[in-house]
Structures are given as structure tokens and as C-alpha cells.
């Protein structure tokens, strides 16, 4: 996954190989790295994402809001809003 | 976080229900909500043949899956819209989904069958792409349902879709649209019944259903729809929902219960009303001599196909 602009999230840094929770975002596709441990709710708060608008996925299944992520974790934050002509 | 039903570990919280659910009970919740909507609004009865409008996105694949799980005879229809790689990927995912389950899937490619695609139609008509896209899909789904003897066309409109459309129609008090914004539109002469079984599920729930059921769907947004008003309304409503869970449900279902009947008189003309005839080209019901779809086909005939930019193709 290519690194994208991280300027919207000044507290975060683009993913490197030196640890931290890897967070894959979409639209545009990019990967950020966040220091763990951190809860899902706190992570979404730092990314300024609305919990109603995304799912957090780890290992092919959903991660609940109170789950804690460690540096070894890798998650996808998937947007759920869609809407063109139906 | 514990599942409200079994107290095992939960995977998702639904704040408007003030409850958490494990995989098994979340999937059951989704099916129960669809069954409840079908029953509450008399959308279908056992034995009905349903035609599902499938796009490869989360909502249409989820509703197809749930209807089959509920025992309905539901077939799919996919329309190739010609929106670059986005359409290629959507078609591939839809085919893979249907083939893996052995469920019947019809396909119509706009360019192959009708000589145009959505980007070209948007340029020729000088309107937003969603306009030509919606017109094409409505016409072709209606026609396929009538020709195939189906009892109803199923669309994947969810609670967020309906709340956002209601929000937009209310902002401008578009009475005719408000009169038609119902979860089921009965069959009229030349038009099949249209049903929206997902109206009790938000799109976070339909996306979660797909993840938990292992349904691979197109996550990327249609590049033609990016930045449209509908998406803006959804974002606005989600801001409200985050502060006050249940607002979208209360807005839409409150409308259905208390406001929709007041707009019934603004509904489009009944089939027997003067002025509604049959399209001279295709025979579909229309208020003009030629229906809007056939006029679009005529206007796009011979037009140079639009080449999408890299961003639009994806």
C-alpha cells in the first residue's frame, strides 16, 4: 500500500519499518503508523474519523470500539459511506 | 464488550440500539431486520420471484445474500455502466459472488446493448453522471423484471440512503419526490413493484454484514459520484448521529409514519390518468411520445466515447 499524504494527521507519521500500529486507510489508499497501545475509539479520534462512517478490520474480522491495539497490530479502517445513483 | 444476546465477546457496537453483538447474533440481527421490513411494509410474500439490482457494492450483495438466506427466490441483474476500471472491478466481483453460490445472474452492458456508457451520456446531456446512470438503471431493471416475469425489483437502499434522500428533498420541499419516497412502490401498469428491504439497516451495518459473512465487495466509491450532494448529506447526518444515536432512524421512520401520508396527493399521475401513454420506441410507460431512456439512447447515438482520466478510471 503506497504511503499517502499524512499532513491531515499531524500527530501521525507515514508507515516505516520500525514498529507501531500499522493503519491502512482508503480513498486515497495510504498507511500510517500510530504508537500503541491505543484503543480503537482513541485511534479514530486522533484520525478525526466519525465512528458512524467507518469499520475497523483486523485479520478479516471486525474490531470493537473498546479493543486495544499494540505495536504489532495491523488494521484497516474502511469507509462505509457510498452513494451514487441507485 | 459483550454480546447483548449471549454475553460472548462482541465484534460490533450499534449505538442506536445501545447494544453490542457477536458475529452470530449480528448476522441474525441483520436478517431479522430485513424480515421485519419485508413484513411491516408488505414488500414480498413467500414464493415471490425477486430480481435484485446488483452493483458489486456492499448493499446489493448483502441484500441478495439475506433474501436467499430468508428463502426467497432471488436472482441478480448487473448493468455494466462503462465507468473504467471501477466498472471492470464491480462486474468481476458480482460475477465471482454469484458463481461461488450458483445463483442466477443476468448482465446488460450499456455500451454493447445500447451503444453508450455513463461518462459519455453525462457529457452529451451536460448533466451530472448520476442522472444518466440512475435513469438507465431504473429503466433497464424495470424492463428486465417485466420481461422476466418477476414480482418485484429489489434495490439495496439502506437507512442512510433513505435518510439522506429525505434530507435533500426536505431541504427543498420537493413534494413530488417526498410522495414517492416509500420503502415499497406498488406495481403499476408497465412498472414492476419496487422494494427496499434494507431500510432498517444502516450502511455501517450492511458493510459489517459483508465483512463478517466473508463477502468481497467493491469498497471504492464510484469515481463519478465523488463529491455529490448525496454524500454531503450523509456526512452531515452522520455528524448528527454521532452526537445523538438513533437520529437517522427517527428522521426516516418518523417521516413514514407521520408525514408521508400528507404528501400522497403530490404523487405522480396514476397509470389511468390522462397523459400517460406508452413509449413509441420501447413500449414503456411515459408521459411523452418517447420515454426518457429512449431519448437518451437517441442523443448518445454516434457520440464519441468519453475517455476517463486516470483518477476517474479507478
CSV table of C-alpha atoms in Angstrom, one decimal:
chain,number,residue,atom,x,y,z
A,1,UNK,CA,0.0,0.0,0.0
A,2,UNK,CA,1.6,3.3,-1.0
A,3,UNK,CA,2.2,5.9,1.6
A,4,UNK,CA,-0.1,8.9,1.1
A,5,UNK,CA,-0.2,12.4,2.4
A,6,UNK,CA,-0.1,12.4,6.2
A,7,UNK,CA,-0.4,16.2,6.6
A,8,UNK,CA,-4.1,15.9,7.6
A,9,UNK,CA,-2.9,14.0,10.7
A,10,UNK,CA,0.0,15.9,12.1
A,11,UNK,CA,0.3,13.6,15.1
A,12,UNK,CA,0.9,10.6,13.0
A,13,UNK,CA,3.8,9.6,10.7
A,14,UNK,CA,3.8,7.7,7.5
A,15,UNK,CA,4.5,4.0,8.0
A,16,UNK,CA,8.1,2.8,8.3
A,17,UNK,CA,9.6,-0.5,9.4
A,18,UNK,CA,10.4,0.5,13.0
A,19,UNK,CA,7.2,-0.6,14.8
A,20,UNK,CA,3.9,0.9,15.8
A,21,UNK,CA,0.3,0.0,14.8
A,22,UNK,CA,0.0,0.0,11.1
A,23,UNK,CA,-3.2,1.7,9.9
A,24,UNK,CA,-4.3,1.3,6.4
A,25,UNK,CA,-6.7,4.0,5.2
A,26,UNK,CA,-8.6,4.2,1.9
A,27,UNK,CA,-9.7,6.9,-0.5
A,28,UNK,CA,-6.9,7.6,-1.0
A,29,UNK,CA,-5.0,4.4,-0.1
A,30,UNK,CA,-2.3,5.1,2.4
A,31,UNK,CA,-0.7,3.6,5.5
A,32,UNK,CA,0.0,5.4,8.8
A,33,UNK,CA,1.8,4.3,11.9
A,34,UNK,CA,0.5,5.0,15.4
A,35,UNK,CA,2.2,4.3,18.7
A,36,UNK,CA,0.5,1.6,20.7
A,37,UNK,CA,-1.1,0.7,22.9
A,38,UNK,CA,-4.2,2.6,21.7
A,39,UNK,CA,-7.9,1.9,21.8
A,40,UNK,CA,-10.0,1.9,18.6
A,41,UNK,CA,-12.0,4.8,19.9
A,42,UNK,CA,-8.9,6.8,20.6
A,43,UNK,CA,-7.4,5.9,17.3
A,44,UNK,CA,-10.5,7.1,15.4
A,45,UNK,CA,-10.5,10.2,17.5
A,46,UNK,CA,-6.9,11.0,16.6
A,47,UNK,CA,-7.7,10.5,12.9
A,48,UNK,CA,-10.7,12.7,13.3
A,49,UNK,CA,-12.9,9.9,11.9
A,50,UNK,CA,-16.6,9.5,12.7
A,51,UNK,CA,-17.3,6.1,14.1
A,52,UNK,CA,-20.6,6.0,12.2
A,53,UNK,CA,-18.7,6.3,8.9
A,54,UNK,CA,-16.1,3.5,9.2
A,55,UNK,CA,-15.3,-0.1,10.2
A,56,UNK,CA,-12.1,-1.2,11.7
A,57,UNK,CA,-10.9,-4.6,10.4
A,58,UNK,CA,-8.1,-6.8,11.7
A,59,UNK,CA,-7.3,-10.3,10.4
A,60,UNK,CA,-10.5,-10.4,8.3
A,61,UNK,CA,-12.9,-9.6,11.1
A,62,UNK,CA,-14.2,-6.5,12.9
A,63,UNK,CA,-12.6,-4.9,15.9
A,64,UNK,CA,-14.9,-3.5,18.5
A,65,UNK,CA,-14.5,0.1,19.8
A,66,UNK,CA,-13.0,-0.8,23.2
A,67,UNK,CA,-10.3,-3.1,21.8
A,68,UNK,CA,-6.7,-2.1,22.4
A,69,UNK,CA,-4.1,-2.2,19.6
A,70,UNK,CA,-0.5,-3.0,20.2
A,71,UNK,CA,2.5,-2.0,18.1
A,72,UNK,CA,2.5,-5.4,16.3
A,73,UNK,CA,-1.1,-4.9,15.1
A,74,UNK,CA,-2.1,-4.0,11.6
A,75,UNK,CA,-5.6,-2.7,10.9
A,76,UNK,CA,-7.7,-1.4,8.0
A,77,UNK,CA,-10.1,1.5,8.5
A,78,UNK,CA,-12.7,1.0,5.9
A,79,UNK,CA,-15.2,3.8,5.0
A,80,UNK,CA,-18.8,2.7,4.7
A,81,UNK,CA,-20.4,5.7,3.0
A,82,UNK,CA,-21.4,5.1,-0.6
A,83,UNK,CA,-23.8,6.9,-2.8
A,84,UNK,CA,-24.2,7.5,-6.4
A,85,UNK,CA,-27.3,6.8,-8.5
A,86,UNK,CA,-29.2,3.7,-7.3
B,1,UNK,CA,-17.7,-5.5,25.1
B,2,UNK,CA,-20.2,-8.4,25.4
B,3,UNK,CA,-22.8,-9.5,23.0
B,4,UNK,CA,-26.3,-8.4,24.2
B,5,UNK,CA,-27.7,-11.8,23.4
B,6,UNK,CA,-25.2,-14.4,24.5
B,7,UNK,CA,-22.6,-12.4,26.6
B,8,UNK,CA,-19.8,-13.8,24.5
B,9,UNK,CA,-17.2,-11.3,23.1
B,10,UNK,CA,-18.8,-8.8,20.8
B,11,UNK,CA,-17.3,-7.6,17.5
B,12,UNK,CA,-19.6,-4.6,16.8
B,13,UNK,CA,-21.4,-2.0,18.7
B,14,UNK,CA,-24.7,-0.5,17.3
B,15,UNK,CA,-25.1,2.7,19.3
B,16,UNK,CA,-28.7,3.4,18.1
B,17,UNK,CA,-29.7,0.1,19.6
B,18,UNK,CA,-27.4,0.7,22.6
B,19,UNK,CA,-26.1,-2.8,22.1
B,20,UNK,CA,-23.2,-4.9,21.1
B,21,UNK,CA,-23.2,-8.2,19.1
B,22,UNK,CA,-21.1,-11.2,18.4
B,23,UNK,CA,-20.7,-12.4,14.8
B,24,UNK,CA,-23.6,-14.9,15.1
B,25,UNK,CA,-26.1,-12.6,16.7
B,26,UNK,CA,-25.2,-9.6,14.5
B,27,UNK,CA,-25.8,-11.7,11.3
B,28,UNK,CA,-29.1,-12.8,12.9
B,29,UNK,CA,-30.0,-9.2,13.7
B,30,UNK,CA,-29.5,-8.2,10.1
B,31,UNK,CA,-31.7,-11.0,8.8
B,32,UNK,CA,-34.3,-10.2,11.4
B,33,UNK,CA,-34.3,-6.5,10.5
B,34,UNK,CA,-34.8,-7.4,6.8
B,35,UNK,CA,-37.5,-9.9,7.5
B,36,UNK,CA,-39.3,-7.2,9.7
B,37,UNK,CA,-39.1,-4.6,7.0
B,38,UNK,CA,-40.5,-7.0,4.4
B,39,UNK,CA,-43.3,-7.9,6.7
B,40,UNK,CA,-44.0,-4.4,8.0
B,41,UNK,CA,-44.3,-2.8,4.6
B,42,UNK,CA,-45.7,-5.9,2.8
B,43,UNK,CA,-42.8,-6.0,0.3
B,44,UNK,CA,-43.0,-9.6,-0.7
B,45,UNK,CA,-44.5,-12.9,0.3
B,46,UNK,CA,-43.0,-16.4,0.2
B,47,UNK,CA,-42.9,-17.7,-3.4
B,48,UNK,CA,-42.4,-14.3,-4.9
B,49,UNK,CA,-39.7,-14.2,-7.6
B,50,UNK,CA,-37.4,-11.2,-6.9
B,51,UNK,CA,-34.9,-9.5,-9.2
B,52,UNK,CA,-32.0,-7.9,-7.2
B,53,UNK,CA,-30.3,-4.9,-8.8
B,54,UNK,CA,-26.7,-5.8,-8.0
B,55,UNK,CA,-23.7,-3.5,-8.4
B,56,UNK,CA,-20.9,-5.3,-6.7
B,57,UNK,CA,-21.2,-3.0,-3.7
B,58,UNK,CA,-21.9,-3.9,-0.1
B,59,UNK,CA,-25.6,-3.2,-0.1
B,60,UNK,CA,-26.7,-5.1,-3.1
B,61,UNK,CA,-24.6,-8.1,-2.3
B,62,UNK,CA,-25.8,-8.1,1.3
B,63,UNK,CA,-29.5,-7.8,0.4
B,64,UNK,CA,-29.1,-10.6,-2.2
B,65,UNK,CA,-27.4,-12.8,0.4
B,66,UNK,CA,-30.0,-12.1,3.1
B,67,UNK,CA,-33.0,-12.6,0.8
B,68,UNK,CA,-31.6,-16.0,-0.2
B,69,UNK,CA,-31.0,-16.9,3.4
B,70,UNK,CA,-34.6,-16.0,4.2
B,71,UNK,CA,-35.7,-18.4,1.5
B,72,UNK,CA,-36.7,-16.1,-1.3
B,73,UNK,CA,-36.2,-17.0,-5.0
B,74,UNK,CA,-33.9,-14.0,-5.8
B,75,UNK,CA,-31.9,-13.6,-9.0
B,76,UNK,CA,-29.4,-10.9,-9.8
B,77,UNK,CA,-29.1,-8.3,-12.6
B,78,UNK,CA,-25.9,-6.4,-13.1
B,79,UNK,CA,-25.6,-3.5,-15.5
B,80,UNK,CA,-22.2,-2.6,-17.0
B,81,UNK,CA,-22.0,1.2,-16.9
B,82,UNK,CA,-18.7,1.6,-18.6
B,83,UNK,CA,-17.0,3.6,-15.8
B,84,UNK,CA,-13.5,2.4,-16.5
B,85,UNK,CA,-11.7,0.1,-14.1
B,86,UNK,CA,-14.3,0.8,-11.5
B,87,UNK,CA,-16.9,-1.0,-13.6
B,88,UNK,CA,-14.5,-3.7,-14.6
B,89,UNK,CA,-13.9,-4.4,-10.9
B,90,UNK,CA,-17.6,-4.2,-9.9
B,91,UNK,CA,-18.5,-6.7,-12.7
B,92,UNK,CA,-15.8,-9.1,-11.7
B,93,UNK,CA,-16.8,-9.1,-8.0
B,94,UNK,CA,-20.5,-9.5,-8.8
B,95,UNK,CA,-19.8,-12.4,-11.1
B,96,UNK,CA,-17.5,-14.1,-8.5
B,97,UNK,CA,-20.1,-13.7,-5.8
B,98,UNK,CA,-22.9,-15.2,-8.0
B,99,UNK,CA,-20.7,-18.0,-9.4
B,100,UNK,CA,-19.5,-19.1,-5.9
B,101,UNK,CA,-23.0,-19.6,-4.8
B,102,UNK,CA,-24.5,-20.8,-8.1
B,103,UNK,CA,-27.1,-18.1,-8.1
B,104,UNK,CA,-28.5,-16.8,-11.5
B,105,UNK,CA,-27.1,-13.5,-12.7
B,106,UNK,CA,-28.1,-11.6,-15.8
B,107,UNK,CA,-25.9,-8.9,-17.2
B,108,UNK,CA,-26.5,-6.0,-19.5
B,109,UNK,CA,-23.6,-4.0,-20.9
B,110,UNK,CA,-24.8,-0.4,-21.7
B,111,UNK,CA,-22.3,0.1,-24.5
B,112,UNK,CA,-22.7,-3.3,-26.1
B,113,UNK,CA,-26.5,-3.3,-26.0
B,114,UNK,CA,-27.5,0.4,-26.2
B,115,UNK,CA,-24.4,2.0,-27.7
B,116,UNK,CA,-23.4,4.3,-24.8
B,117,UNK,CA,-21.8,4.4,-21.4
B,118,UNK,CA,-22.4,6.7,-18.4
B,119,UNK,CA,-19.4,9.0,-18.9
B,120,UNK,CA,-20.4,9.6,-22.5
B,121,UNK,CA,-24.1,10.1,-21.6
B,122,UNK,CA,-23.1,12.7,-18.9
B,123,UNK,CA,-21.1,14.6,-21.5
B,124,UNK,CA,-23.8,14.5,-24.1
B,125,UNK,CA,-26.6,15.5,-21.7
B,126,UNK,CA,-24.4,18.0,-19.8
B,127,UNK,CA,-25.8,16.7,-16.6
B,128,UNK,CA,-24.2,15.0,-13.6
B,129,UNK,CA,-23.3,11.4,-14.3
B,130,UNK,CA,-25.6,10.1,-11.6
B,131,UNK,CA,-28.5,11.5,-13.6
B,132,UNK,CA,-27.9,9.3,-16.7
B,133,UNK,CA,-26.8,6.4,-14.5
B,134,UNK,CA,-30.0,6.4,-12.4
B,135,UNK,CA,-32.2,6.8,-15.5
B,136,UNK,CA,-30.5,3.9,-17.3
B,137,UNK,CA,-30.6,1.6,-14.3
B,138,UNK,CA,-34.3,2.3,-13.4
B,139,UNK,CA,-35.4,1.7,-17.0
B,140,UNK,CA,-33.4,-1.5,-17.5
B,141,UNK,CA,-34.2,-3.0,-14.1
B,142,UNK,CA,-37.9,-2.3,-14.7
B,143,UNK,CA,-37.8,-3.8,-18.2
B,144,UNK,CA,-35.9,-6.9,-17.1
B,145,UNK,CA,-38.4,-7.5,-14.3
B,146,UNK,CA,-41.4,-7.2,-16.6
B,147,UNK,CA,-39.8,-9.3,-19.3
B,148,UNK,CA,-38.7,-12.0,-16.8
B,149,UNK,CA,-42.0,-12.2,-15.0
B,150,UNK,CA,-40.5,-11.2,-11.7
B,151,UNK,CA,-42.8,-10.0,-8.9
B,152,UNK,CA,-40.6,-7.2,-7.7
B,153,UNK,CA,-37.3,-5.3,-8.3
B,154,UNK,CA,-35.1,-5.3,-5.1
B,155,UNK,CA,-32.7,-2.4,-4.5
B,156,UNK,CA,-30.0,-2.1,-1.9
B,157,UNK,CA,-31.1,1.3,-0.5
B,158,UNK,CA,-30.4,1.3,3.2
B,159,UNK,CA,-31.4,3.6,6.1
B,160,UNK,CA,-28.6,6.0,5.4
B,161,UNK,CA,-29.6,6.3,1.7
B,162,UNK,CA,-33.2,6.9,2.6
B,163,UNK,CA,-32.4,9.4,5.3
B,164,UNK,CA,-30.0,11.3,3.1
B,165,UNK,CA,-32.5,11.5,0.2
B,166,UNK,CA,-35.2,12.6,2.6
B,167,UNK,CA,-32.9,15.2,4.0
B,168,UNK,CA,-32.3,16.6,0.5
B,169,UNK,CA,-35.9,16.5,-0.5
B,170,UNK,CA,-37.0,18.2,2.7
B,171,UNK,CA,-34.4,21.0,2.4
B,172,UNK,CA,-36.0,22.0,-0.9
B,173,UNK,CA,-39.6,20.8,-0.1
B,174,UNK,CA,-39.7,18.7,-3.2
B,175,UNK,CA,-43.3,17.4,-2.6
B,176,UNK,CA,-43.4,15.0,-5.6
B,177,UNK,CA,-40.3,13.3,-4.5
B,178,UNK,CA,-41.4,13.2,-0.9
B,179,UNK,CA,-44.6,11.5,-2.0
B,180,UNK,CA,-42.6,8.7,-3.7
B,181,UNK,CA,-40.0,8.1,-1.0
B,182,UNK,CA,-41.5,4.9,0.4
B,183,UNK,CA,-39.9,1.6,1.1
B,184,UNK,CA,-42.2,-0.1,-1.4
B,185,UNK,CA,-43.7,1.2,-4.6
B,186,UNK,CA,-46.6,-1.0,-5.8
B,187,UNK,CA,-46.7,-2.3,-9.3
B,188,UNK,CA,-48.4,-0.1,-11.8
B,189,UNK,CA,-49.2,-0.7,-15.4
B,190,UNK,CA,-45.9,-1.2,-17.1
B,191,UNK,CA,-43.9,-0.8,-13.9
B,192,UNK,CA,-42.9,-3.6,-11.5
B,193,UNK,CA,-43.2,-3.4,-7.8
B,194,UNK,CA,-40.0,-1.9,-6.2
B,195,UNK,CA,-38.9,-2.8,-2.7
B,196,UNK,CA,-36.1,-1.7,-0.4
B,197,UNK,CA,-35.6,-4.4,2.2
B,198,UNK,CA,-32.6,-2.8,3.8
B,199,UNK,CA,-34.4,0.3,5.1
B,200,UNK,CA,-34.0,-0.9,8.7
B,201,UNK,CA,-30.2,-1.3,8.4
B,202,UNK,CA,-27.6,1.5,8.3
B,203,UNK,CA,-24.8,1.2,5.8
B,204,UNK,CA,-22.2,0.6,8.6
B,205,UNK,CA,-24.3,-2.5,9.3
B,206,UNK,CA,-24.5,-3.7,5.7
B,207,UNK,CA,-20.7,-3.2,5.4
B,208,UNK,CA,-20.2,-5.1,8.7
B,209,UNK,CA,-22.5,-7.9,7.5
B,210,UNK,CA,-20.4,-8.4,4.3
B,211,UNK,CA,-17.1,-8.4,6.3
B,212,UNK,CA,-18.5,-11.0,8.8
B,213,UNK,CA,-20.0,-13.1,6.0
B,214,UNK,CA,-16.8,-13.1,4.0
B,215,UNK,CA,-18.5,-11.2,1.1
B,216,UNK,CA,-15.9,-9.5,-1.0
B,217,UNK,CA,-17.3,-6.2,-2.3
B,218,UNK,CA,-16.2,-3.0,-4.1
B,219,UNK,CA,-15.1,-0.7,-1.3
B,220,UNK,CA,-14.0,2.2,-3.5
B,221,UNK,CA,-16.6,4.9,-4.2
B,222,UNK,CA,-17.8,5.3,-7.8
B,223,UNK,CA,-15.4,8.0,-9.2
B,224,UNK,CA,-18.4,9.6,-11.0
B,225,UNK,CA,-20.2,10.1,-7.7
B,226,UNK,CA,-17.3,11.7,-5.7
B,227,UNK,CA,-18.3,14.9,-4.1
B,228,UNK,CA,-22.0,14.7,-5.0
B,229,UNK,CA,-24.7,16.3,-2.8
B,230,UNK,CA,-26.0,12.9,-1.6
B,231,UNK,CA,-22.6,12.1,0.0
B,232,UNK,CA,-22.6,15.5,1.6
B,233,UNK,CA,-26.0,14.9,3.2
B,234,UNK,CA,-24.8,11.5,4.5
B,235,UNK,CA,-21.8,13.1,6.2
B,236,UNK,CA,-24.0,15.8,7.7
B,237,UNK,CA,-26.4,13.2,9.1
B,238,UNK,CA,-23.6,11.1,10.5
B,239,UNK,CA,-22.3,14.1,12.4
B,240,UNK,CA,-25.8,14.4,14.0
B,241,UNK,CA,-26.0,10.6,14.5
B,242,UNK,CA,-22.6,10.6,16.4
B,243,UNK,CA,-24.0,13.2,18.8
B,244,UNK,CA,-27.5,11.7,19.0
B,245,UNK,CA,-27.6,7.9,18.1
B,246,UNK,CA,-30.9,6.9,16.5
B,247,UNK,CA,-31.5,10.3,14.8
B,248,UNK,CA,-31.4,8.9,11.3
B,249,UNK,CA,-33.9,6.1,12.2
B,250,UNK,CA,-36.2,8.6,13.9
B,251,UNK,CA,-36.0,11.0,11.0
B,252,UNK,CA,-36.9,8.5,8.3
B,253,UNK,CA,-39.4,6.3,10.2
B,254,UNK,CA,-41.0,9.4,11.7
B,255,UNK,CA,-41.5,10.7,8.2
B,256,UNK,CA,-43.0,7.4,7.0
B,257,UNK,CA,-45.4,7.3,10.0
B,258,UNK,CA,-46.4,10.9,10.4
B,259,UNK,CA,-45.5,12.9,7.3
B,260,UNK,CA,-45.6,10.7,4.2
B,261,UNK,CA,-49.4,10.4,4.1
B,262,UNK,CA,-49.6,14.2,3.9
B,263,UNK,CA,-47.7,14.2,0.6
B,264,UNK,CA,-49.7,11.4,-1.0
B,265,UNK,CA,-51.6,13.8,-3.2
B,266,UNK,CA,-48.4,15.1,-4.7
B,267,UNK,CA,-47.6,11.6,-6.1
B,268,UNK,CA,-47.1,11.3,-9.9
B,269,UNK,CA,-50.1,10.6,-12.1
B,270,UNK,CA,-51.7,7.2,-11.8
B,271,UNK,CA,-51.4,4.9,-14.8
B,272,UNK,CA,-55.0,5.6,-15.8
B,273,UNK,CA,-54.6,9.3,-15.7
B,274,UNK,CA,-54.8,11.3,-18.9
B,275,UNK,CA,-51.4,11.9,-20.5
B,276,UNK,CA,-49.6,8.7,-19.6
B,277,UNK,CA,-49.1,6.6,-22.6
B,278,UNK,CA,-46.6,4.1,-24.0
B,279,UNK,CA,-43.2,4.9,-25.5
B,280,UNK,CA,-43.3,4.7,-29.2
B,281,UNK,CA,-39.9,3.1,-29.3
B,282,UNK,CA,-39.8,0.6,-26.4
B,283,UNK,CA,-43.4,0.5,-25.1
B,284,UNK,CA,-42.5,1.6,-21.6
B,285,UNK,CA,-45.0,3.9,-19.8
B,286,UNK,CA,-44.2,7.6,-20.4
B,287,UNK,CA,-45.8,11.0,-20.3
B,288,UNK,CA,-44.2,11.8,-23.7
B,289,UNK,CA,-44.2,10.2,-27.1
B,290,UNK,CA,-40.8,8.6,-26.4
B,291,UNK,CA,-39.6,7.7,-22.9
B,292,UNK,CA,-36.6,9.4,-21.3
B,293,UNK,CA,-34.4,6.3,-21.7
B,294,UNK,CA,-35.0,6.0,-25.4
B,295,UNK,CA,-34.4,9.8,-25.8
B,296,UNK,CA,-31.0,9.2,-24.0
B,297,UNK,CA,-30.2,6.4,-26.4
B,298,UNK,CA,-31.0,8.6,-29.4
B,299,UNK,CA,-29.0,11.5,-28.1
B,300,UNK,CA,-25.9,9.5,-27.4
B,301,UNK,CA,-26.0,7.6,-30.7
B,302,UNK,CA,-22.8,8.3,-32.6
B,303,UNK,CA,-21.2,10.3,-29.8
B,304,UNK,CA,-17.5,10.0,-29.4
B,305,UNK,CA,-16.9,7.8,-26.3
B,306,UNK,CA,-15.5,9.7,-23.4
B,307,UNK,CA,-12.0,8.7,-22.2
B,308,UNK,CA,-11.8,8.9,-18.4
B,309,UNK,CA,-8.9,10.4,-16.6
B,310,UNK,CA,-6.7,8.2,-14.5
B,311,UNK,CA,-8.5,9.3,-11.4
B,312,UNK,CA,-11.9,8.7,-12.9
B,313,UNK,CA,-11.0,5.2,-14.2
B,314,UNK,CA,-10.1,3.9,-10.7
